[in-house]
């Protein structure tokens, strides 16, 4: 299959401004770009599809540009409901530097003709209002802009002039990249279609109607149950290991549902269509083995955190399910137990009292029965003495003790 056919197989193409023309143009190297707004100091898994798309274009021999919105990030792409909170210039520039470092893990910026890292603050940050109105605003009809989905969806609740002009600034970005690097393609999520077509219109008005440029969108990733992709217990799953550890990242993907996993494998990994088809067969015939989920978690974790991060995630996962935490250091232990109930006690606290006060057991009677019945494990050792105590000196790193109730319920004990 051709490059575009493979992208379509993977569910990575929704709309193209000139599909037939693009099919012919991709036969020779071309430059394409994708923008990332620095609203935080880390990208998250919601950005992963677009990052990997740039990688796919580079692997195919094309030149990708990763554009950090140091200027547009101070405004923010209009959200469907409410105005974005404005960031300071210092915050935006800090976020840009962090994101640049992250993108360097995915794209090859080093070799001649390699990927380009750009910051639109370099050309938009010093533009004055008269230049903006004369050079760019003059080329946009208000009625045309009002028909853009991102703007039309906000008209009833109201949209500020600041956010209203975002589509013009993004179009100016593409014009600059076209004039500077002969960038003739822009990729983005399906919610960016209006901004992409604004760019194609501006380039043709400035550079001539015969100029060939291509806007290409991909469908946003959604879960089959309708919940938003990229959230774990309501919080973003970040690409920064300090925000989301490799283990937590691995767990996010290995917990993908059967209904979602093949779609995610197509979009978020470089596994071949043949490999994905084999995993699809395994999912249908032996779903209990969860081979597709394991492959997805393995491939995405390796892409984002490297082989070392993947091995750490695998080790913590295996240790967690075996119940023997002695192989883990305190930091890894905290990763493995990040979602469990945490209790703080004094050194030498009664195990029986801790079970009750920490709501591990509903009453002292239940606590006594659990201890006497060998159903309570402390740091991997079954405890059946009713007078047992929790000592800081016996804790992992003299900091953390792990209580297991039954086979699967874990609790974390911290010492004051």
Short mmCIF file of C-alpha atoms in Angstrom, two decimals:
data_model
loop_
_atom_site.label_atom_id
_atom_site.label_comp_id
_atom_site.label_asym_id
_atom_site.label_seq_id
_atom_site.Cartn_x
_atom_site.Cartn_y
_atom_site.Cartn_z
CA UNK A 1 0.00 0.00 0.00
CA UNK A 2 1.09 3.60 -0.58
CA UNK A 3 2.02 5.94 2.25
CA UNK A 4 -1.38 7.64 2.22
CA UNK A 5 -3.17 4.30 1.99
CA UNK A 6 -1.35 3.14 5.11
CA UNK A 7 -2.29 6.36 6.92
CA UNK A 8 -5.91 5.72 5.95
CA UNK A 9 -5.67 2.09 7.14
CA UNK A 10 -4.47 3.43 10.48
CA UNK A 11 -7.36 5.87 10.71
CA UNK A 12 -5.02 8.86 10.44
CA UNK A 13 -6.67 10.77 7.58
CA UNK A 14 -10.04 12.47 7.83
CA UNK A 15 -10.00 15.45 5.45
CA UNK A 16 -7.51 16.58 2.80
CA UNK A 17 -7.76 19.83 0.87
CA UNK A 18 -6.62 18.08 -2.35
CA UNK A 19 -6.48 14.29 -1.92
CA UNK A 20 -5.63 13.49 -5.53
CA UNK A 21 -2.93 16.14 -5.71
CA UNK A 22 -1.41 14.99 -2.42
CA UNK A 23 -1.23 11.37 -3.62
CA UNK A 24 1.01 12.50 -6.46
CA UNK A 25 3.01 15.04 -4.44
CA UNK A 26 4.08 12.63 -1.66
CA UNK A 27 6.03 10.59 -4.22
CA UNK A 28 8.86 13.11 -3.79
CA UNK A 29 10.10 14.67 -0.52
CA UNK A 30 8.04 17.56 0.83
CA UNK A 31 7.99 19.62 4.03
CA UNK A 32 5.05 19.39 6.43
CA UNK A 33 4.41 20.90 9.82
CA UNK A 34 2.33 20.41 12.92
CA UNK A 35 1.86 22.92 15.73
CA UNK A 36 1.90 22.33 19.48
CA UNK A 37 0.55 24.97 21.85
CA UNK A 38 2.65 25.21 25.05
CA UNK A 39 -0.22 25.35 27.54
CA UNK A 40 1.81 23.20 29.98
CA UNK A 41 5.46 22.26 30.46
CA UNK A 42 4.83 18.80 29.05
CA UNK A 43 2.89 17.27 26.19
CA UNK A 44 0.46 14.46 27.02
CA UNK A 45 -0.83 11.33 25.28
CA UNK A 46 -3.44 13.42 23.50
CA UNK A 47 -0.54 14.86 21.47
CA UNK A 48 1.02 11.47 20.76
CA UNK A 49 -0.89 10.80 17.54
CA UNK A 50 0.36 14.04 15.95
CA UNK A 51 3.94 13.51 17.17
CA UNK A 52 3.98 10.02 15.67
CA UNK A 53 2.47 11.40 12.46
CA UNK A 54 5.48 13.71 12.09
CA UNK A 55 7.68 10.67 12.72
CA UNK A 56 5.84 8.72 10.02
CA UNK A 57 6.39 11.53 7.52
CA UNK A 58 10.08 11.67 8.40
CA UNK A 59 10.49 7.91 8.09
CA UNK A 60 8.92 8.19 4.63
CA UNK A 61 11.65 10.63 3.59
CA UNK A 62 9.81 13.91 4.08
CA UNK A 63 10.92 16.86 6.21
CA UNK A 64 8.79 17.59 9.30
CA UNK A 65 8.59 20.87 11.16
CA UNK A 66 7.50 20.79 14.80
CA UNK A 67 6.18 24.25 15.61
CA UNK A 68 5.96 25.38 19.23
CA UNK A 69 3.42 28.17 19.66
CA UNK A 70 5.43 30.58 21.78
CA UNK A 71 3.21 33.39 20.46
CA UNK A 72 -0.11 31.65 19.80
CA UNK A 73 0.22 29.89 23.16
CA UNK A 74 -0.28 33.27 24.81
CA UNK A 75 -3.78 33.35 23.28
CA UNK A 76 -4.81 29.72 22.89
CA UNK A 77 -6.91 28.02 20.25
CA UNK A 78 -10.59 28.71 21.02
CA UNK A 79 -12.07 25.94 23.14
CA UNK A 80 -15.62 24.75 22.36
CA UNK A 81 -17.06 26.20 25.56
CA UNK A 82 -15.09 28.83 27.48
CA UNK A 83 -12.20 31.28 27.11
CA UNK A 84 -8.75 29.94 27.94
CA UNK A 85 -6.79 31.27 30.89
CA UNK A 86 -4.01 33.49 29.54
CA UNK A 87 -0.44 32.54 30.44
CA UNK A 88 2.40 34.99 31.04
CA UNK A 89 5.19 35.31 28.48
CA UNK A 90 7.62 33.78 30.98
CA UNK A 91 5.39 30.74 31.55
CA UNK A 92 4.87 30.21 27.83
CA UNK A 93 8.57 30.44 27.01
CA UNK A 94 9.40 28.02 29.84
CA UNK A 95 6.82 25.57 28.48
CA UNK A 96 8.25 25.97 24.96
CA UNK A 97 11.74 24.98 26.13
CA UNK A 98 10.37 21.91 27.92
CA UNK A 99 8.35 20.84 24.88
CA UNK A 100 11.31 21.34 22.56
CA UNK A 101 13.31 18.90 24.68
CA UNK A 102 10.49 16.35 24.54
CA UNK A 103 10.07 16.57 20.77
CA UNK A 104 13.80 15.90 20.39
CA UNK A 105 13.20 12.39 21.70
CA UNK A 106 10.94 11.57 18.75
CA UNK A 107 12.24 13.48 15.71
CA UNK A 108 15.71 13.60 14.19
CA UNK A 109 16.76 17.26 14.21
CA UNK A 110 20.47 16.57 13.78
CA UNK A 111 21.25 15.45 10.26
CA UNK A 112 21.30 17.81 7.27
CA UNK A 113 17.81 18.11 5.85
CA UNK A 114 16.37 16.70 9.08
CA UNK A 115 13.43 17.88 11.10
CA UNK A 116 13.08 21.55 12.03
CA UNK A 117 12.10 22.89 15.43
CA UNK A 118 10.48 26.32 15.22
CA UNK A 119 8.90 28.82 17.64
CA UNK A 120 6.33 31.22 16.18
CA UNK A 121 7.24 33.85 18.76
CA UNK A 122 10.29 34.47 16.54
CA UNK A 123 8.09 36.02 13.81
CA UNK A 124 4.80 36.84 15.55
CA UNK A 125 6.15 38.08 18.87
CA UNK A 126 7.40 41.42 17.54
CA UNK A 127 4.67 42.18 15.00
CA UNK A 128 2.80 45.40 15.72
CA UNK A 129 -0.95 45.81 15.41
CA UNK A 130 -0.77 47.83 12.18
CA UNK A 131 1.32 45.14 10.47
CA UNK A 132 -1.13 42.50 11.65
CA UNK A 133 -4.16 44.39 10.32
CA UNK A 134 -2.60 45.47 7.00
CA UNK A 135 -0.60 42.33 6.11
CA UNK A 136 -2.97 39.66 7.42
CA UNK A 137 -6.34 40.96 8.64
CA UNK A 138 -7.05 42.51 5.24
CA UNK A 139 -7.05 39.03 3.70
CA UNK A 140 -9.81 37.60 5.91
CA UNK A 141 -13.51 38.15 5.41
CA UNK A 142 -15.42 38.25 8.71
CA UNK A 143 -18.32 36.22 7.29
CA UNK A 144 -15.81 33.57 6.17
CA UNK A 145 -14.35 33.40 9.67
CA UNK A 146 -17.76 33.18 11.34
CA UNK A 147 -18.42 29.95 9.45
CA UNK A 148 -15.39 28.24 11.01
CA UNK A 149 -16.53 25.54 13.45
CA UNK A 150 -14.22 26.70 16.24
CA UNK A 151 -15.69 30.20 16.05
CA UNK A 152 -19.30 29.32 15.20
CA UNK A 153 -19.55 27.01 18.23
CA UNK A 154 -18.68 29.93 20.50
CA UNK A 155 -20.94 32.64 19.07
CA UNK A 156 -23.90 31.91 21.31
CA UNK A 157 -21.84 32.02 24.53
CA UNK A 158 -19.51 34.71 23.23
CA UNK A 159 -15.93 34.83 22.00
CA UNK A 160 -13.37 37.56 22.56
CA UNK A 161 -11.61 39.33 19.71
CA UNK A 162 -8.38 37.80 21.03
CA UNK A 163 -9.52 34.22 20.40
CA UNK A 164 -11.36 35.29 17.26
CA UNK A 165 -8.03 36.23 15.66
CA UNK A 166 -6.30 32.92 16.48
CA UNK A 167 -7.11 31.40 13.10
CA UNK A 168 -5.42 34.38 11.39
CA UNK A 169 -2.26 33.92 13.46
CA UNK A 170 -2.12 30.20 12.62
CA UNK A 171 -2.55 31.04 8.94
CA UNK A 172 0.33 33.52 9.27
CA UNK A 173 2.45 30.72 10.71
CA UNK A 174 1.95 28.55 7.65
CA UNK A 175 2.63 31.46 5.30
CA UNK A 176 5.93 32.13 7.12
CA UNK A 177 6.93 28.45 7.01
CA UNK A 178 6.00 28.27 3.32
CA UNK A 179 8.10 31.34 2.50
CA UNK A 180 11.03 30.23 4.69
CA UNK A 181 11.16 26.45 4.24
CA UNK A 182 8.82 25.79 1.28
CA UNK A 183 6.51 24.03 3.74
CA UNK A 184 3.55 22.91 1.63
CA UNK A 185 1.73 20.68 4.11
CA UNK A 186 0.10 21.12 7.50
CA UNK A 187 -1.23 18.25 9.59
CA UNK A 188 -3.52 18.49 12.61
CA UNK A 189 -6.49 17.02 14.41
CA UNK A 190 -9.92 17.20 12.81
CA UNK A 191 -10.77 20.13 15.09
CA UNK A 192 -8.07 22.13 13.26
CA UNK A 193 -9.71 21.91 9.81
CA UNK A 194 -10.89 25.52 9.88
CA UNK A 195 -7.43 26.78 10.82
CA UNK A 196 -5.78 24.66 8.11
CA UNK A 197 -8.06 25.95 5.38
CA UNK A 198 -7.47 29.53 6.57
CA UNK A 199 -3.78 28.89 5.98
CA UNK A 200 -4.30 27.52 2.48
CA UNK A 201 -6.43 30.57 1.59
CA UNK A 202 -3.88 33.06 2.92
CA UNK A 203 -0.97 31.42 1.07
CA UNK A 204 -2.88 31.48 -2.22
CA UNK A 205 -3.87 35.13 -1.77
CA UNK A 206 -0.30 36.19 -0.98
CA UNK A 207 1.69 33.80 -3.17
CA UNK A 208 -0.70 33.19 -6.08
CA UNK A 209 -3.70 31.03 -6.83
CA UNK A 210 -1.60 28.38 -8.57
CA UNK A 211 0.40 27.53 -5.42
CA UNK A 212 -0.16 23.93 -4.30
CA UNK A 213 -0.38 23.45 -0.53
CA UNK A 214 -2.13 20.65 1.39
CA UNK A 215 -4.03 20.59 4.66
CA UNK A 216 -4.45 17.12 6.16
CA UNK A 217 -6.44 16.32 9.29
CA UNK A 218 -6.73 13.13 11.31
CA UNK A 219 -9.70 12.10 13.47
CA UNK A 220 -9.34 12.83 17.17
CA UNK A 221 -8.82 9.71 19.26
CA UNK A 222 -11.89 8.81 21.26
CA UNK A 223 -12.77 5.85 23.42
CA UNK A 224 -15.57 3.55 22.37
CA UNK A 225 -17.47 4.26 25.59
CA UNK A 226 -17.52 7.98 24.82
CA UNK A 227 -15.08 9.04 27.56
CA UNK A 228 -12.15 11.27 26.68
CA UNK A 229 -8.90 9.62 25.61
CA UNK A 230 -5.77 10.67 27.50
CA UNK A 231 -7.18 10.84 31.02
CA UNK A 232 -6.48 8.46 33.88
CA UNK A 233 -8.77 8.95 36.87
CA UNK A 234 -9.49 12.46 35.60
CA UNK A 235 -5.84 13.50 35.27
CA UNK A 236 -3.76 13.88 32.10
CA UNK A 237 -1.33 11.12 31.17
CA UNK A 238 1.82 13.13 30.47
CA UNK A 239 4.87 12.34 28.36
CA UNK A 240 7.13 13.73 31.10
CA UNK A 241 8.25 10.85 33.39
CA UNK A 242 8.28 13.26 36.35
CA UNK A 243 4.55 13.83 35.86
CA UNK A 244 3.52 10.34 34.73
CA UNK A 245 5.99 7.57 35.52
CA UNK A 246 6.82 4.88 32.93
CA UNK A 247 4.90 2.38 35.06
CA UNK A 248 1.79 4.57 35.21
CA UNK A 249 2.10 5.21 31.48
CA UNK A 250 2.36 1.46 30.80
CA UNK A 251 -0.66 0.76 33.02
CA UNK A 252 -2.76 3.37 31.19
CA UNK A 253 -2.35 1.54 27.89
CA UNK A 254 -2.45 -2.04 29.17
CA UNK A 255 -5.85 -1.25 30.66
CA UNK A 256 -7.26 -0.35 27.23
CA UNK A 257 -10.58 -2.04 26.50
CA UNK A 258 -10.98 -4.75 23.88
CA UNK A 259 -13.12 -2.32 21.88
CA UNK A 260 -10.34 0.29 21.75
CA UNK A 261 -7.05 -1.56 21.62
CA UNK A 262 -6.83 -2.30 17.87
CA UNK A 263 -7.66 1.31 17.01
CA UNK A 264 -4.93 2.48 19.40
CA UNK A 265 -2.43 -0.02 17.96
CA UNK A 266 -3.03 1.34 14.47
CA UNK A 267 -2.71 4.98 15.44
CA UNK A 268 -0.11 4.97 18.19
CA UNK A 269 2.44 2.31 17.21
CA UNK A 270 4.69 1.48 14.28
CA UNK A 271 3.66 -2.18 14.24
CA UNK A 272 2.99 -3.34 10.69
CA UNK A 273 -0.54 -4.02 9.41
CA UNK A 274 0.34 -7.73 9.42
CA UNK A 275 1.41 -7.63 13.08
CA UNK A 276 -1.74 -5.73 14.04
CA UNK A 277 -3.92 -8.22 12.14
CA UNK A 278 -2.31 -11.09 14.08
CA UNK A 279 -3.05 -9.31 17.36
CA UNK A 280 -6.63 -8.75 16.23
CA UNK A 281 -7.00 -12.50 15.68
CA UNK A 282 -5.54 -13.17 19.13
CA UNK A 283 -7.97 -10.67 20.65
CA UNK A 284 -10.94 -12.48 19.12
CA UNK A 285 -9.79 -16.05 19.79
CA UNK A 286 -7.93 -15.67 23.11
CA UNK A 287 -9.02 -12.37 24.66
CA UNK A 288 -8.02 -13.53 28.16
CA UNK A 289 -4.34 -13.43 27.14
CA UNK A 290 -4.60 -9.67 26.41
CA UNK A 291 -1.78 -9.92 23.87
CA UNK A 292 -3.01 -6.83 22.02
CA UNK A 293 -3.04 -4.74 25.20
CA UNK A 294 0.43 -5.96 26.15
CA UNK A 295 1.77 -5.07 22.70
CA UNK A 296 0.16 -1.62 22.84
CA UNK A 297 1.55 -0.86 26.31
CA UNK A 298 4.97 -2.19 25.35
CA UNK A 299 5.26 -0.24 22.09
CA UNK A 300 3.95 3.10 23.41
CA UNK A 301 6.05 2.95 26.58
CA UNK A 302 9.19 2.17 24.59
CA UNK A 303 8.47 5.04 22.20
CA UNK A 304 7.97 7.59 24.98
CA UNK A 305 10.28 6.34 27.75
CA UNK A 306 12.83 4.23 25.90
CA UNK A 307 13.85 0.64 26.56
CA UNK A 308 15.01 1.46 30.09
CA UNK A 309 11.65 2.98 30.99
CA UNK A 310 9.82 0.00 29.51
CA UNK A 311 11.90 -2.50 31.49
CA UNK A 312 11.27 -0.57 34.71
CA UNK A 313 7.53 -0.56 33.99
CA UNK A 314 7.56 -4.31 33.30
CA UNK A 315 9.56 -5.03 36.47
CA UNK A 316 7.20 -2.98 38.65
CA UNK A 317 4.15 -4.61 37.02
CA UNK A 318 5.47 -8.12 37.60
CA UNK A 319 6.50 -7.29 41.17
CA UNK A 320 3.14 -5.76 41.98
CA UNK A 321 1.23 -8.85 40.91
CA UNK A 322 3.63 -11.22 42.69
CA UNK A 323 3.33 -9.20 45.90
CA UNK A 324 7.09 -9.28 46.55
CA UNK A 325 8.14 -5.64 46.70
CA UNK A 326 11.63 -6.29 48.04
CA UNK A 327 13.13 -5.88 44.55
CA UNK A 328 11.86 -2.30 44.25
CA UNK A 329 13.39 0.88 45.59
CA UNK A 330 11.18 3.37 47.45
CA UNK A 331 10.52 5.49 44.34
CA UNK A 332 9.48 2.45 42.30
CA UNK A 333 7.32 1.26 45.17
CA UNK A 334 5.52 4.60 45.24
CA UNK A 335 4.90 4.27 41.50
CA UNK A 336 3.44 0.79 41.90
CA UNK A 337 1.15 1.89 44.71
CA UNK A 338 0.35 5.40 43.49
CA UNK A 339 -3.38 4.75 43.35
CA UNK A 340 -3.89 2.88 46.65
CA UNK A 341 -5.17 4.22 49.96
CA UNK A 342 -2.41 5.80 52.05
CA UNK A 343 -2.31 5.81 55.87
CA UNK A 344 0.02 7.72 58.18
CA UNK A 345 0.93 6.21 61.58
CA UNK A 346 3.37 6.59 64.46
CA UNK A 347 6.40 4.32 64.69
CA UNK A 348 5.39 1.19 66.60
CA UNK A 349 1.68 1.56 65.83
CA UNK A 350 -0.56 -1.45 66.49
CA UNK A 351 -1.37 -3.38 63.33
CA UNK A 352 -4.86 -4.12 64.67
CA UNK A 353 -5.56 -0.44 65.39
CA UNK A 354 -4.13 0.60 62.00
CA UNK A 355 -6.45 -1.78 60.17
CA UNK A 356 -9.45 -0.18 61.84
CA UNK A 357 -8.37 3.46 61.89
CA UNK A 358 -7.20 3.24 58.28
CA UNK A 359 -10.58 1.75 57.31
CA UNK A 360 -8.83 -1.33 55.94
CA UNK A 361 -11.24 -3.31 58.11
CA UNK A 362 -14.68 -2.11 59.17
CA UNK A 363 -14.29 -3.14 62.83
CA UNK A 364 -11.88 -4.62 65.36
CA UNK A 365 -13.76 -7.89 65.06
CA UNK A 366 -13.12 -8.07 61.32
CA UNK A 367 -9.49 -7.01 61.86
CA UNK A 368 -8.94 -9.83 64.39
CA UNK A 369 -10.54 -12.35 62.02
CA UNK A 370 -8.39 -11.19 59.09
CA UNK A 371 -5.18 -11.38 61.13
CA UNK A 372 -6.00 -14.75 62.72
CA UNK A 373 -7.04 -16.14 59.36
CA UNK A 374 -3.66 -15.31 57.72
CA UNK A 375 -5.35 -12.77 55.42
CA UNK A 376 -3.10 -9.83 56.32
CA UNK A 377 0.35 -9.50 54.78
CA UNK A 378 2.87 -6.86 55.89
CA UNK A 379 5.78 -6.20 53.54
CA UNK A 380 5.30 -9.60 51.90
CA UNK A 381 5.04 -11.60 55.14
CA UNK A 382 1.81 -13.00 56.55
CA UNK A 383 1.11 -11.74 60.06
CA UNK A 384 -1.19 -13.70 62.41
CA UNK A 385 -0.22 -12.19 65.78
CA UNK A 386 -2.93 -9.92 67.18
CA UNK A 387 -0.32 -7.84 69.05
CA UNK A 388 1.82 -7.20 65.97
CA UNK A 389 3.16 -3.66 65.51
CA UNK A 390 4.40 -1.63 62.55
CA UNK A 391 8.01 -0.52 62.96
CA UNK A 392 9.68 2.16 60.88
CA UNK A 393 12.97 0.24 61.04
CA UNK A 394 11.32 -2.66 59.17
CA UNK A 395 9.76 -0.46 56.49
CA UNK A 396 11.06 -0.25 52.93
CA UNK A 397 13.75 2.42 53.04
CA UNK A 398 12.56 3.01 56.64
CA UNK A 399 9.79 4.99 54.98
CA UNK A 400 7.02 2.81 53.56
CA UNK A 401 5.21 -0.31 54.72
CA UNK A 402 2.80 -2.21 52.47
CA UNK A 403 -0.24 -3.98 53.88
CA UNK A 404 -2.14 -6.44 51.74
CA UNK A 405 -5.63 -7.54 52.71
CA UNK A 406 -6.60 -10.79 51.04
CA UNK A 407 -5.11 -11.31 47.61
CA UNK A 408 -5.61 -7.99 45.81
CA UNK A 409 -6.27 -5.10 48.22
CA UNK A 410 -3.15 -3.04 48.92
CA UNK A 411 -2.62 -0.18 51.36
CA UNK A 412 0.36 2.10 51.85
CA UNK A 413 1.56 3.01 55.35
CA UNK A 414 3.71 6.11 55.86
CA UNK A 415 5.40 6.85 59.17
CA UNK A 416 5.22 10.25 60.84
#
